[in-house]
Coordinates of C-alpha atoms in Angstrom, one line a residue:
M1 CA -21.3 18.8 30.7
R2 CA -21.5 17.0 27.4
C3 CA -20.5 18.1 23.9
P4 CA -23.4 17.8 21.5
R5 CA -21.0 17.0 18.7
C6 CA -18.1 14.8 19.9
L7 CA -20.0 13.6 23.0
N8 CA -17.0 14.6 25.3
T9 CA -17.7 14.7 29.0
D10 CA -14.2 15.4 30.3
P11 CA -14.5 18.8 32.1
T12 CA -10.9 19.7 31.4
Y13 CA -11.8 20.3 27.7
F14 CA -14.6 22.8 28.4
Y15 CA -14.0 26.5 28.3
K16 CA -16.4 29.3 29.2
G17 CA -16.4 32.0 26.5
S18 CA -18.5 35.1 26.1
K19 CA -21.4 33.1 24.8
G20 CA -21.2 30.1 27.1
Y21 CA -19.3 26.9 27.6
Y22 CA -17.8 25.2 24.5
C23 CA -15.8 22.0 23.9
R24 CA -12.2 22.4 22.9
R25 CA -11.7 18.8 22.1
C26 CA -13.4 19.1 18.7
I27 CA -13.0 22.8 18.2
G28 CA -11.1 22.1 15.0
F29 CA -14.5 21.3 13.4
K30 CA -15.9 24.7 14.4
R31 CA -16.9 26.0 17.8
V32 CA -20.1 24.5 19.3
L33 CA -21.7 25.5 22.6
I34 CA -22.8 22.8 24.9
E35 CA -26.3 24.3 25.1
E36 CA -26.7 24.1 21.4
I37 CA -29.1 21.6 19.9
L38 CA -27.5 20.3 16.7
A39 CA -30.6 19.7 14.6
P40 CA -30.4 17.7 11.3
K41 CA -31.3 19.5 8.1
E42 CA -34.3 17.9 6.4
Y43 CA -33.5 17.5 2.7
P44 CA -35.6 15.6 0.1
I45 CA -34.6 12.3 -1.5
Q46 CA -35.6 11.8 -5.2
S47 CA -38.2 9.1 -5.7
N48 CA -36.1 7.2 -8.2
S49 CA -32.8 7.6 -6.5
G50 CA -32.7 3.9 -5.3
E51 CA -32.5 2.5 -8.9
Y52 CA -29.2 1.0 -9.8
S53 CA -27.4 -1.1 -12.4
L54 CA -24.1 -3.0 -12.4
D55 CA -22.1 -3.9 -15.5
Y56 CA -21.3 -7.3 -13.9
E57 CA -22.9 -10.1 -12.1
L58 CA -22.2 -10.6 -8.4
T59 CA -21.1 -14.1 -7.3
V60 CA -23.5 -16.4 -5.4
K61 CA -21.6 -15.7 -2.2
Q62 CA -21.7 -11.9 -2.8
K63 CA -25.4 -12.0 -3.4
E64 CA -26.0 -14.0 -0.2
I65 CA -24.0 -11.6 1.9
S66 CA -25.6 -8.6 0.2
H67 CA -29.1 -9.8 1.1
E68 CA -28.1 -10.7 4.6
C69 CA -26.5 -7.3 5.1
L70 CA -29.6 -5.5 4.1
K71 CA -31.8 -7.7 6.4
L72 CA -29.5 -7.2 9.4
S73 CA -29.0 -3.4 8.8
M74 CA -32.7 -2.8 9.3
D75 CA -32.5 -3.8 13.0
S76 CA -28.8 -3.6 14.0
D77 CA -25.3 -2.5 13.2
V78 CA -23.3 -4.8 10.9
L79 CA -19.6 -5.5 10.3
L80 CA -18.5 -6.6 6.9
Y81 CA -15.1 -8.4 7.3
C82 CA -13.9 -9.1 3.7
V83 CA -10.5 -9.6 2.2
T84 CA -9.1 -6.9 0.0
G85 CA -10.7 -7.1 -3.5
A86 CA -13.7 -9.1 -2.3
G87 CA -16.1 -6.3 -3.3
K88 CA -17.1 -4.6 -0.1
T89 CA -18.6 -1.8 -2.0
E90 CA -20.8 -4.1 -4.1
L91 CA -22.0 -5.8 -0.9
V92 CA -23.7 -2.6 0.4
I93 CA -25.3 -1.5 -2.9
E94 CA -28.5 -3.4 -2.2
S95 CA -28.7 -1.8 1.2
I96 CA -28.1 1.7 -0.2
S97 CA -30.8 1.1 -2.8
W98 CA -33.5 -0.1 -0.3
Y99 CA -32.9 2.8 2.0
L100 CA -33.0 5.4 -0.8
K101 CA -36.2 3.8 -2.3
N102 CA -37.8 4.2 1.1
Q103 CA -36.8 7.9 1.3
K104 CA -34.2 7.4 3.9
R105 CA -30.9 9.2 4.1
V106 CA -27.6 7.4 3.3
A107 CA -23.9 8.3 3.5
Y108 CA -20.8 6.4 2.6
A109 CA -17.8 7.6 4.7
I110 CA -14.2 6.7 4.4
S111 CA -11.0 8.2 5.8
R112 CA -9.1 8.9 2.6
R113 CA -9.9 11.8 0.2
E114 CA -8.6 9.9 -2.8
V115 CA -10.9 7.0 -2.1
V116 CA -13.9 9.4 -1.8
L117 CA -13.2 10.7 -5.2
E118 CA -12.9 7.3 -6.7
L119 CA -16.0 6.0 -5.0
Y120 CA -17.9 9.0 -6.1
E121 CA -17.2 8.2 -9.8
R122 CA -18.2 4.6 -9.2
F123 CA -21.5 5.4 -7.5
K124 CA -22.4 7.9 -10.2
K125 CA -22.2 5.0 -12.7
I126 CA -24.2 2.6 -10.5
F127 CA -26.9 5.0 -9.3
K128 CA -27.5 6.8 -12.5
T129 CA -30.7 8.5 -11.5
S130 CA -29.5 9.6 -8.1
K131 CA -27.9 12.8 -7.0
V132 CA -24.5 11.5 -5.8
I133 CA -22.3 14.1 -4.2
R134 CA -18.7 14.1 -2.8
V135 CA -17.9 16.0 0.3
C136 CA -14.2 16.3 1.1
E137 CA -11.3 18.7 0.9
G138 CA -11.9 20.9 -2.2
Y139 CA -15.5 19.7 -2.6
T140 CA -17.7 21.4 0.1
D141 CA -19.8 23.8 -1.9
E142 CA -22.6 21.3 -2.1
V143 CA -23.1 19.0 0.9
Y144 CA -26.7 17.5 0.5
G145 CA -27.8 14.9 -2.0
D146 CA -29.4 11.5 -2.4
L147 CA -26.2 9.6 -1.7
I148 CA -23.4 11.4 0.1
V149 CA -19.9 10.1 -0.3
C150 CA -17.6 11.8 2.2
T151 CA -14.5 11.6 4.4
T152 CA -15.1 10.7 8.0
H153 CA -14.0 14.3 9.0
Q154 CA -17.0 15.7 7.1
L155 CA -19.6 13.9 9.1
Y156 CA -19.6 16.8 11.6
R157 CA -21.9 18.6 9.1
Y158 CA -24.7 16.0 9.6
P159 CA -25.9 15.7 13.2
K160 CA -28.6 12.9 13.6
T161 CA -29.0 12.8 9.8
F162 CA -28.5 9.4 8.4
D163 CA -30.8 6.4 8.5
L164 CA -27.9 4.3 7.2
L165 CA -24.2 5.2 7.5
I166 CA -21.6 3.0 5.8
L167 CA -18.2 3.4 7.5
D168 CA -15.6 1.9 5.3
E169 CA -12.0 1.0 6.3
V170 CA -12.5 1.5 10.0
D171 CA -9.0 0.3 10.6
A172 CA -7.5 3.2 8.6
F173 CA -5.8 6.3 9.8
P174 CA -7.1 8.9 10.8
F175 CA -10.3 7.2 11.9
K176 CA -8.6 4.2 13.6
G177 CA -8.5 4.8 17.4
N178 CA -9.7 8.4 17.0
E179 CA -12.4 8.8 19.6
I180 CA -13.4 12.2 18.4
L181 CA -14.1 11.0 14.8
E182 CA -15.7 7.9 16.1
N183 CA -18.2 9.9 18.2
I184 CA -18.8 12.4 15.5
A185 CA -19.7 9.5 13.2
L186 CA -22.0 8.0 15.9
N187 CA -23.6 11.4 16.3
S188 CA -24.4 11.6 12.6
V189 CA -26.6 8.5 12.7
K190 CA -30.3 8.1 13.7
G191 CA -30.5 4.6 12.3
H192 CA -27.8 2.0 11.8
I193 CA -24.2 1.7 10.7
I194 CA -22.5 -0.8 8.4
Y195 CA -18.8 -1.0 9.2
S196 CA -16.4 -2.6 6.8
T197 CA -12.8 -3.7 7.0
A198 CA -10.3 -6.1 5.5
T199 CA -8.2 -6.4 8.7
L200 CA -9.4 -7.3 12.2
D201 CA -7.3 -5.3 14.6
D202 CA -7.8 -4.5 18.2
N203 CA -9.7 -1.3 17.4
T204 CA -12.1 -3.2 15.2
R205 CA -12.6 -5.8 17.9
R206 CA -13.3 -3.1 20.4
L207 CA -16.0 -1.7 18.1
M208 CA -17.5 -5.2 17.7
N209 CA -17.8 -5.5 21.5
K210 CA -18.9 -1.9 22.1
R211 CA -21.6 -1.9 19.4
H212 CA -22.6 -5.6 19.5
L213 CA -22.1 -5.9 15.7
E214 CA -23.5 -8.6 13.5
V215 CA -20.5 -9.9 11.6
L216 CA -20.6 -11.1 7.9
S217 CA -17.3 -12.5 6.4
L218 CA -16.1 -13.0 2.9
Y219 CA -12.7 -14.6 2.3
R220 CA -12.7 -15.0 -1.4
R221 CA -12.4 -12.6 -4.3
P222 CA -15.0 -12.8 -7.1
H223 CA -12.5 -14.3 -9.6
N224 CA -11.9 -17.1 -7.1
H225 CA -8.1 -16.7 -6.9
D226 CA -6.1 -16.5 -3.7
L227 CA -4.7 -13.3 -2.3
V228 CA -1.2 -12.8 -3.6
I229 CA 1.3 -13.5 -0.8
P230 CA 4.4 -11.1 -1.1
K231 CA 7.9 -12.3 -1.5
V232 CA 10.3 -10.8 1.1
R233 CA 13.9 -9.8 0.6
Y234 CA 16.2 -8.5 3.4
M235 CA 19.1 -6.1 2.7
P236 CA 20.6 -2.8 3.9
F237 CA 18.9 0.3 2.7
F238 CA 21.7 1.4 0.3
M239 CA 21.4 -1.9 -1.5
I240 CA 17.6 -1.6 -1.6
I241 CA 17.8 1.4 -3.9
I242 CA 20.0 -0.5 -6.4
Y243 CA 18.1 -3.7 -6.1
I244 CA 14.7 -2.1 -6.9
Y245 CA 16.1 -0.5 -10.1
F246 CA 17.5 -3.7 -11.5
Y247 CA 14.3 -5.6 -10.3
L248 CA 12.1 -3.2 -12.3
K249 CA 14.3 -3.4 -15.4
K250 CA 13.8 -7.2 -15.4
H251 CA 10.0 -7.3 -14.8
D252 CA 7.3 -6.0 -17.1
G253 CA 4.1 -4.3 -16.1
Q254 CA 3.1 -1.3 -14.0
Y255 CA 4.4 -1.0 -10.4
I256 CA 3.5 1.0 -7.4
I257 CA 6.5 1.4 -5.1
F258 CA 5.2 2.1 -1.6
V259 CA 7.5 4.0 0.8
E260 CA 7.0 5.2 4.4
T261 CA 7.6 9.0 4.1
K262 CA 7.2 11.7 1.5
K263 CA 10.9 12.5 2.1
L264 CA 11.9 9.0 0.9
C265 CA 9.3 9.3 -1.9
R266 CA 11.0 12.5 -3.2
L267 CA 14.5 10.9 -2.8
L268 CA 13.7 7.8 -4.8
Y269 CA 11.9 9.9 -7.5
E270 CA 15.0 12.1 -7.9
L271 CA 17.2 9.0 -8.2
Y272 CA 15.0 7.2 -10.7
K273 CA 13.4 9.9 -12.8
R274 CA 16.1 10.0 -15.4
L275 CA 16.3 6.2 -15.6
L276 CA 12.7 5.1 -15.5
S277 CA 9.2 6.2 -16.6
I278 CA 8.1 7.2 -13.1
T279 CA 5.9 9.7 -11.2
L280 CA 5.1 10.2 -7.5
V281 CA 2.3 10.9 -5.1
Y282 CA 1.9 11.8 -1.4
S283 CA -0.8 13.4 0.6
D284 CA 0.0 17.1 0.0
H285 CA 1.7 16.8 -3.4
P286 CA 0.2 19.6 -5.6
L287 CA -0.2 17.4 -8.6
R288 CA -1.3 14.2 -6.8
E289 CA -4.7 13.8 -8.7
N290 CA -3.0 14.5 -12.0
N291 CA -0.2 12.0 -11.3
I292 CA -2.7 9.3 -10.2
H293 CA -4.8 9.9 -13.3
D294 CA -1.7 9.8 -15.6
F295 CA -0.5 6.5 -14.0
K296 CA -3.9 4.9 -14.5
D297 CA -3.8 6.0 -18.2
N298 CA -0.4 4.3 -18.5
K299 CA 1.5 7.5 -19.1
Y300 CA 4.0 6.2 -16.5
Q301 CA 5.1 2.7 -15.8
Y302 CA 6.0 3.3 -12.2
M303 CA 4.7 5.3 -9.3
I304 CA 6.4 6.0 -6.0
A305 CA 3.7 6.5 -3.3
T306 CA 3.3 6.9 0.4
S307 CA 0.4 5.0 2.2
V308 CA -2.0 7.6 0.7
L309 CA -2.6 4.9 -2.0
E310 CA -2.7 1.9 0.2
R311 CA -6.5 1.7 0.2
G312 CA -9.5 2.0 -2.2
I313 CA -7.5 2.5 -5.4
T314 CA -8.0 -0.2 -8.0
I315 CA -5.7 -0.3 -11.0
A316 CA -6.0 -3.4 -13.2
G317 CA -2.8 -5.4 -13.6
V318 CA -0.7 -3.3 -11.1
N319 CA 2.1 -4.9 -9.2
I320 CA 3.6 -3.6 -6.0
I321 CA 7.0 -3.2 -4.2
I322 CA 7.0 -2.2 -0.5
V323 CA 10.1 -0.5 0.9
D324 CA 10.3 -0.8 4.7
N325 CA 13.1 1.2 6.2
H326 CA 12.2 0.5 9.8
S327 CA 10.4 3.8 10.6
G328 CA 7.3 2.0 12.0
V329 CA 4.9 3.7 9.7
F330 CA 3.5 0.5 8.2
D331 CA 1.4 -1.6 10.5
K332 CA -0.3 -5.0 9.8
A333 CA -3.3 -3.3 8.1
S334 CA -1.0 -1.3 5.9
Y335 CA 0.8 -4.4 4.6
V336 CA -2.5 -6.2 4.0
Q337 CA -3.9 -3.3 2.1
M338 CA -0.8 -2.5 0.0
C339 CA -0.5 -6.2 -1.0
G340 CA -4.2 -6.1 -1.7
R341 CA -3.7 -3.8 -4.7
V342 CA -2.5 -6.8 -6.6
G343 CA -4.7 -9.2 -8.5
R344 CA -8.0 -7.4 -8.0
S345 CA -9.5 -7.8 -11.5
F346 CA -10.8 -10.7 -13.5
K347 CA -8.3 -9.9 -16.3
Y348 CA -5.4 -9.8 -13.9
P349 CA -6.2 -12.1 -11.0
T350 CA -2.5 -12.5 -10.0
G351 CA 0.5 -10.4 -10.0
D352 CA 3.8 -9.5 -8.4
S353 CA 4.1 -8.5 -4.8
L354 CA 7.5 -7.8 -3.1
V355 CA 8.6 -6.5 0.2
V356 CA 12.2 -5.2 0.5
I357 CA 13.1 -4.6 4.1
N358 CA 16.2 -3.9 6.1
H359 CA 15.1 -5.5 9.4
Y360 CA 13.1 -8.4 10.8
S361 CA 9.5 -7.3 11.2
K362 CA 7.0 -9.0 13.4
V363 CA 4.3 -6.8 11.9
L364 CA 5.1 -8.1 8.4
K365 CA 5.0 -11.7 9.6
E366 CA 1.6 -11.2 11.2
A367 CA 0.3 -9.6 8.0
I368 CA 1.5 -12.5 5.8
S369 CA 0.0 -15.0 8.3
E370 CA -3.3 -13.2 8.1
M371 CA -3.4 -13.3 4.3
E372 CA -2.4 -17.0 4.3
E373 CA -5.1 -17.7 6.8
A374 CA -7.7 -15.9 4.7
N375 CA -6.7 -18.0 1.7
A376 CA -7.1 -21.1 3.8
M377 CA -10.5 -20.0 5.2
S378 CA -11.8 -19.4 1.6
L379 CA -11.5 -23.1 0.9
L380 CA -13.8 -24.1 3.7

């Protein structure tokens, strides 16, 4: 027995219903019988869909890796290992363009819904003559276009469909270590995959060995500044609340305050909302898109956020504070990504990064070491 969607072969997950055996491991994506043949839908690609334009020039190194990525992706799977803010999206544009020009089907998949929505807006401006669509929670009425930008969960809709699949942030929850999502992604491809990440964790190394990936690395941001290494302050939690308030009053600029849980997110918001120009966002907040938009428009100076904003969101000039209350939610990749929100633009290549923590953290130490190592590698 073998599930045609998630590729499961464990017999304990199969159940015989009235119409035959089906897999219960991926039943959350809709029931599929093991006898079913999941055929791809043939949909047309517009002849001019591969045309693109950028409002900025790529660096010499970015162009070099972009060309090499396209060349390698024609014959093998590729891993782009690039520091946060190095322009991973820009590095795959040439590959997307070539595949679309040759009437081949392309998808860009990432774990977080918020990042899908942001990338959708970016790709619409880059590929102006393409039909770019977003497929994620709240946007599933139309699921076929020239360039499909989707969450990794939505790849179940596309069996054996894509000539090129770009899997971004493979170290991110919920894709990280999720065998079901990983196999659904593999099952959506008939060609090759470009993986991308800013952190090399054990799961990424496993993928490298399993898929025999060609690795391309970029350790420098386009503006040629180092990654901003965070300052670390240790103190009890009750002091953290007071410390952050006076810290923000002494420093200018916009800040994202990252916390581990939505409970803490709401608590800090209630404490600060009468004292500061502040909003909040977490995964199921009813106004999360409005609050993010208002923060980007400078209607608020501060935002309290869970890890829902740790990836893919670029806000020029933003600074960050990370509150670690020893719940174990933040891993090494989380720290690298949250700190990576700072200094991403040419206008604001530096900024303020602070971790306020109530315990010694080996994970934090490893994250800082990785960022320092990336800065050192960029000089070679």
